[in-house]
Short mmCIF file of C-alpha atoms and ligand atoms in Angstrom, two decimals:
data_model
loop_
_atom_site.label_atom_id
_atom_site.label_comp_id
_atom_site.label_asym_id
_atom_site.label_seq_id
_atom_site.Cartn_x
_atom_site.Cartn_y
_atom_site.Cartn_z
CA MET A 269 0.00 0.00 0.00
CA VAL A 270 1.23 3.48 -0.84
CA GLN A 271 1.98 5.50 2.28
CA GLN A 272 1.78 9.26 2.07
CA LEU A 273 4.37 11.29 3.93
CA LEU A 274 2.72 14.61 3.06
CA GLU A 275 -0.97 15.20 2.34
CA ILE A 276 -2.04 18.64 1.27
CA LYS A 277 -5.58 19.67 0.42
CA GLY A 278 -6.95 22.99 -0.81
CA LEU A 279 -3.81 24.84 0.20
CA SER A 280 -3.83 28.55 -0.62
CA LYS A 281 -1.28 31.23 0.06
CA TRP A 282 -1.77 34.91 -0.64
CA TYR A 283 -0.26 38.26 0.19
CA GLU A 284 -2.30 41.38 0.90
CA GLN A 285 -0.96 44.54 -0.68
CA ASP A 286 -2.84 47.88 -0.63
CA LYS A 287 -6.04 45.98 0.13
CA ASN A 288 -5.50 43.81 -2.94
CA ARG A 289 -5.03 40.12 -2.56
CA TYR A 290 -2.15 38.59 -4.49
CA ASN A 291 -2.67 34.84 -4.81
CA VAL A 292 0.54 32.81 -4.98
CA LEU A 293 -0.78 29.27 -4.42
CA LYS A 294 -4.39 28.51 -5.30
CA SER A 295 -6.12 25.62 -3.59
CA LEU A 296 -3.40 23.04 -4.22
CA ASP A 297 -3.98 19.34 -3.68
CA PHE A 298 -0.66 17.58 -3.37
CA ASN A 299 0.54 14.29 -1.89
CA VAL A 300 4.10 13.13 -1.44
CA GLU A 301 4.54 9.39 -1.07
CA LYS A 302 7.03 8.01 1.42
CA GLY A 303 10.26 7.22 -0.40
CA SER A 304 9.44 9.24 -3.52
CA PHE A 305 11.63 11.78 -5.32
CA VAL A 306 9.39 14.66 -6.36
CA VAL A 307 10.67 17.32 -8.73
CA ILE A 308 8.85 20.65 -8.90
CA THR A 309 9.42 22.83 -11.96
CA GLY A 310 7.81 26.08 -13.02
CA LYS A 311 8.67 29.55 -14.22
CA SER A 312 10.29 32.14 -12.00
CA GLY A 313 7.69 33.59 -9.64
CA SER A 314 5.33 30.63 -9.98
CA GLY A 315 5.49 29.92 -6.24
CA LYS A 316 7.97 27.01 -6.02
CA THR A 317 10.02 28.42 -3.14
CA THR A 318 6.85 29.51 -1.36
CA LEU A 319 5.51 25.97 -1.57
CA LEU A 320 8.78 24.42 -0.40
CA ASN A 321 8.95 26.84 2.54
CA ILE A 322 5.40 25.91 3.50
CA LEU A 323 6.26 22.20 3.28
CA GLY A 324 9.20 22.85 5.63
CA PHE A 325 7.14 24.98 8.07
CA LEU A 326 9.25 28.02 7.26
CA ASP A 327 6.23 29.88 5.93
CA LYS A 328 2.52 29.91 6.81
CA PHE A 329 -0.41 29.33 4.50
CA ASN A 330 -3.84 30.99 4.53
CA GLU A 331 -6.21 28.12 3.74
CA GLY A 332 -6.21 24.38 3.44
CA SER A 333 -4.88 21.37 5.30
CA TYR A 334 -1.41 19.91 5.64
CA ILE A 335 -0.84 16.49 7.21
CA PHE A 336 2.77 15.38 7.77
CA ASN A 337 3.09 11.66 8.44
CA GLY A 338 -0.40 11.58 9.92
CA LYS A 339 0.13 14.73 12.01
CA ASP A 340 -2.01 17.82 11.38
CA VAL A 341 0.43 20.70 10.91
CA THR A 342 -2.26 23.35 11.45
CA LYS A 343 -2.74 22.04 14.99
CA MET A 344 0.93 22.43 15.97
CA ASN A 345 2.13 25.54 17.78
CA GLU A 346 5.39 27.27 16.82
CA VAL A 347 7.50 25.36 19.35
CA GLU A 348 6.12 22.01 18.18
CA LYS A 349 6.68 22.96 14.55
CA CYS A 350 10.24 23.96 15.27
CA SER A 351 11.07 20.75 17.07
CA PHE A 352 9.25 18.64 14.45
CA ARG A 353 11.18 20.43 11.69
CA ASN A 354 14.50 19.87 13.47
CA SER A 355 13.98 16.14 13.70
CA HIS A 356 12.16 15.34 10.43
CA ILE A 357 13.17 17.83 7.75
CA GLY A 358 16.49 18.73 6.14
CA PHE A 359 16.94 21.74 3.84
CA ILE A 360 19.29 22.28 0.94
CA PHE A 361 19.43 25.69 -0.75
CA GLN A 362 20.92 27.11 -3.92
CA GLN A 363 23.33 29.24 -1.85
CA PHE A 364 24.70 26.72 0.57
CA TYR A 365 24.39 28.98 3.64
CA LEU A 366 27.41 27.56 5.42
CA ILE A 367 28.80 29.71 8.21
CA GLU A 368 32.23 30.93 7.10
CA SER A 369 33.69 31.26 10.59
CA LEU A 370 32.90 27.64 11.50
CA THR A 371 34.71 24.52 10.33
CA ILE A 372 32.93 21.98 8.14
CA ALA A 373 32.41 19.72 11.17
CA GLN A 374 31.00 22.62 13.22
CA ASN A 375 28.62 23.57 10.40
CA VAL A 376 27.29 20.03 10.18
CA GLU A 377 26.99 19.83 13.97
CA LEU A 378 24.70 22.88 14.18
CA PRO A 379 21.34 21.10 13.63
CA LEU A 380 22.29 18.65 16.39
CA LEU A 381 22.90 21.54 18.77
CA TYR A 382 19.53 23.10 17.83
CA HIS A 383 17.91 19.70 18.26
CA GLY A 384 19.49 19.14 21.67
CA GLY A 385 19.77 15.89 23.60
CA TYR A 386 22.97 14.53 22.04
CA SER A 387 26.22 14.20 23.97
CA LYS A 388 29.43 15.65 22.51
CA SER A 389 30.72 12.18 21.60
CA GLN A 390 27.40 11.28 19.92
CA ARG A 391 27.54 14.53 17.95
CA VAL A 392 31.13 13.90 16.83
CA GLU A 393 30.15 10.41 15.63
CA MET A 394 27.01 11.64 13.80
CA VAL A 395 28.91 14.47 12.10
CA LYS A 396 31.62 12.05 10.97
CA GLN A 397 29.05 9.61 9.58
CA SER A 398 27.18 12.36 7.71
CA LEU A 399 30.37 13.69 6.15
CA LYS A 400 31.32 10.14 5.23
CA ASP A 401 27.96 9.74 3.48
CA VAL A 402 28.84 12.66 1.21
CA GLU A 403 32.50 11.53 0.91
CA LEU A 404 33.96 14.55 2.64
CA GLU A 405 35.20 13.18 5.94
CA GLU A 406 38.72 14.39 5.16
CA LYS A 407 37.48 18.02 5.12
CA LEU A 408 36.24 17.95 8.72
CA ASN A 409 38.60 20.66 9.92
CA ASN A 410 38.58 22.85 6.83
CA TYR A 411 36.60 26.06 6.47
CA PRO A 412 33.89 26.58 3.82
CA HIS A 413 36.02 28.94 1.67
CA GLU A 414 38.62 26.16 1.34
CA LEU A 415 36.09 23.94 -0.48
CA SER A 416 34.76 24.03 -4.05
CA GLY A 417 31.11 24.93 -4.70
CA GLY A 418 30.15 21.28 -5.22
CA GLN A 419 31.93 20.26 -2.03
CA GLN A 420 30.18 23.04 -0.11
CA GLN A 421 26.83 21.82 -1.40
CA ARG A 422 27.74 18.30 -0.25
CA VAL A 423 28.49 19.71 3.21
CA SER A 424 25.06 21.34 3.21
CA ILE A 425 23.59 17.93 2.34
CA ALA A 426 25.52 16.37 5.25
CA ARG A 427 24.06 19.11 7.46
CA ALA A 428 20.56 18.27 6.19
CA LEU A 429 21.12 14.57 6.91
CA VAL A 430 22.79 14.69 10.27
CA THR A 431 19.56 14.62 12.30
CA LYS A 432 18.37 11.60 10.27
CA ALA A 433 15.64 13.69 8.66
CA GLU A 434 13.24 11.62 6.58
CA LEU A 435 12.31 14.47 4.24
CA ILE A 436 14.85 16.49 2.28
CA LEU A 437 13.63 19.76 0.75
CA ALA A 438 15.99 21.08 -1.91
CA ASP A 439 15.46 24.51 -3.51
CA GLU A 440 17.50 24.73 -6.73
CA PRO A 441 20.38 22.71 -5.22
CA THR A 442 22.25 22.73 -8.53
CA GLY A 443 21.47 26.37 -9.37
CA ALA A 444 24.86 27.75 -8.32
CA LEU A 445 26.89 24.90 -9.80
CA ASP A 446 28.13 24.01 -13.26
CA TRP A 447 26.26 21.25 -15.04
CA LYS A 448 28.66 18.41 -14.21
CA THR A 449 29.02 19.32 -10.54
CA GLY A 450 25.25 19.76 -10.35
CA LEU A 451 24.74 16.24 -11.69
CA LYS A 452 26.97 14.86 -8.93
CA ILE A 453 24.73 16.54 -6.37
CA VAL A 454 21.64 15.03 -7.99
CA ASP A 455 23.38 11.61 -8.02
CA LEU A 456 23.89 11.97 -4.32
CA LEU A 457 20.22 12.86 -3.81
CA VAL A 458 19.25 9.78 -5.85
CA LYS A 459 21.49 7.66 -3.62
CA LEU A 460 19.80 9.08 -0.52
CA ASN A 461 16.42 8.45 -2.11
CA ASN A 462 17.44 4.81 -2.61
CA GLN A 463 18.20 4.70 1.11
CA ASN A 464 14.56 5.62 1.73
CA LYS A 465 14.78 9.39 2.16
CA THR A 466 11.87 11.26 0.64
CA ILE A 467 13.08 14.13 -1.55
CA VAL A 468 11.25 17.18 -2.86
CA MET A 469 13.44 19.20 -5.21
CA VAL A 470 12.71 22.46 -6.99
CA THR A 471 14.65 23.05 -10.20
CA HIS A 472 14.68 25.13 -13.35
CA ASP A 473 16.47 22.33 -15.17
CA ASN A 474 14.03 20.13 -17.10
CA ASP A 475 16.78 17.54 -17.66
CA LEU A 476 16.72 16.73 -13.96
CA LYS A 477 13.11 15.54 -14.20
CA ARG A 478 14.39 12.17 -15.35
CA TYR A 479 15.63 11.45 -11.80
CA ALA A 480 12.19 11.93 -10.30
CA THR A 481 9.57 9.38 -9.40
CA HIS A 482 6.96 12.15 -9.66
CA CYS A 483 7.02 15.52 -11.41
CA VAL A 484 4.89 18.54 -10.73
CA TYR A 485 4.66 21.64 -12.87
CA LEU A 486 3.58 24.79 -11.10
CA LYS A 487 1.89 27.51 -13.14
CA ASP A 488 -0.03 30.53 -11.90
CA GLY A 489 -0.42 29.01 -8.45
CA VAL A 490 -1.89 25.67 -9.57
CA PHE A 491 -0.22 22.52 -10.78
CA SER A 492 -0.62 19.40 -12.78
CA GLU A 493 0.94 16.20 -11.56
CA GLU A 494 2.25 13.53 -13.87
CA ASP A 495 4.15 10.32 -13.44
CA ASN A 496 7.52 10.74 -15.01
CA ILE A 497 8.34 7.15 -15.69
N1 ATP B 765 6.90 38.39 1.26
C1 ATP B 765 6.28 38.52 0.09
N2 ATP B 765 5.39 39.52 -0.13
C2 ATP B 765 4.75 39.64 -1.31
N3 ATP B 765 4.90 38.80 -2.36
C3 ATP B 765 5.77 37.79 -2.21
C4 ATP B 765 6.51 37.59 -0.99
N4 ATP B 765 7.28 36.48 -1.15
C5 ATP B 765 7.07 36.03 -2.39
N5 ATP B 765 6.16 36.81 -3.03
C6 ATP B 765 5.67 36.61 -4.41
O1 ATP B 765 5.21 35.29 -4.56
C7 ATP B 765 5.45 34.82 -5.88
C8 ATP B 765 6.14 33.49 -5.82
O2 ATP B 765 7.47 33.63 -5.31
P1 ATP B 765 8.45 32.39 -5.18
O3 ATP B 765 9.71 32.89 -4.56
O4 ATP B 765 7.74 31.30 -4.50
O5 ATP B 765 8.69 32.01 -6.71
P2 ATP B 765 9.63 30.89 -7.36
O6 ATP B 765 8.76 30.02 -8.20
O7 ATP B 765 10.43 30.24 -6.29
O8 ATP B 765 10.58 31.76 -8.31
P3 ATP B 765 12.13 31.53 -8.71
O9 ATP B 765 12.13 30.43 -9.73
O10 ATP B 765 12.53 32.84 -9.30
O11 ATP B 765 12.89 31.20 -7.47
C9 ATP B 765 6.27 35.91 -6.57
O12 ATP B 765 5.45 36.64 -7.43
C10 ATP B 765 6.78 36.76 -5.42
O13 ATP B 765 6.94 38.10 -5.82
MG1 MG B 766 12.50 30.16 -5.87
#
């Protein structure tokens, strides 16, 4: 039986400006199956980042329902959302957002510190394992500026994985990289997907749709869903 990780119904998001309502997402119905690799495409301004931020509880929506693994997101308060996000969701962005003054290991350790409850030795072990997963364990003590763009993106993936998040949200993860380096990042996401992580990736690159189990095209705040294979 197909198990849904995310179930979204009638989700709308709008902004009010000078008493006018600007609709970004219009009554979306959207499910994400456990273990799937969903690719979201759409023109600039179509609402892809807005949707991803809503999926990751970084942004609020105005109408509709959102169930995450059986849990009603609209019934969680901010503290619950924050702790749920810390343990279940990992983010990857176009600009890697690594902290320049921290080493690679310290950057990857950050979500564990926010999460709390891990001893120093547990954290060291988890950081090592995550960096091993992205084949960067030898860069533990380097600083972000000492790494290439592709390596920095792999560190940001290690950071997203370190809390054992089951959902990875990636907003244009290849956008700042050349084509070949970008493909390596997508290969890594595919590998994680094969290890049962659910992935939702936004991209401008139609070629990357071939890696998806499901594709969604967002246009004027609504989308059509199609099986890609
Ligand atoms: N805080 C805000 N206030 C008003 N409008 C906003 C705000 N944030 C986003 N928008 C609008 O919502 C729409 C969708 O933005 P969003 O960033 O989700 O697009 P996108 O599909 O990710 O675009 P891109 O491909 O360029 O990243 C845009 O028209 C944008 O101007
Ligand atoms: Mg965007």
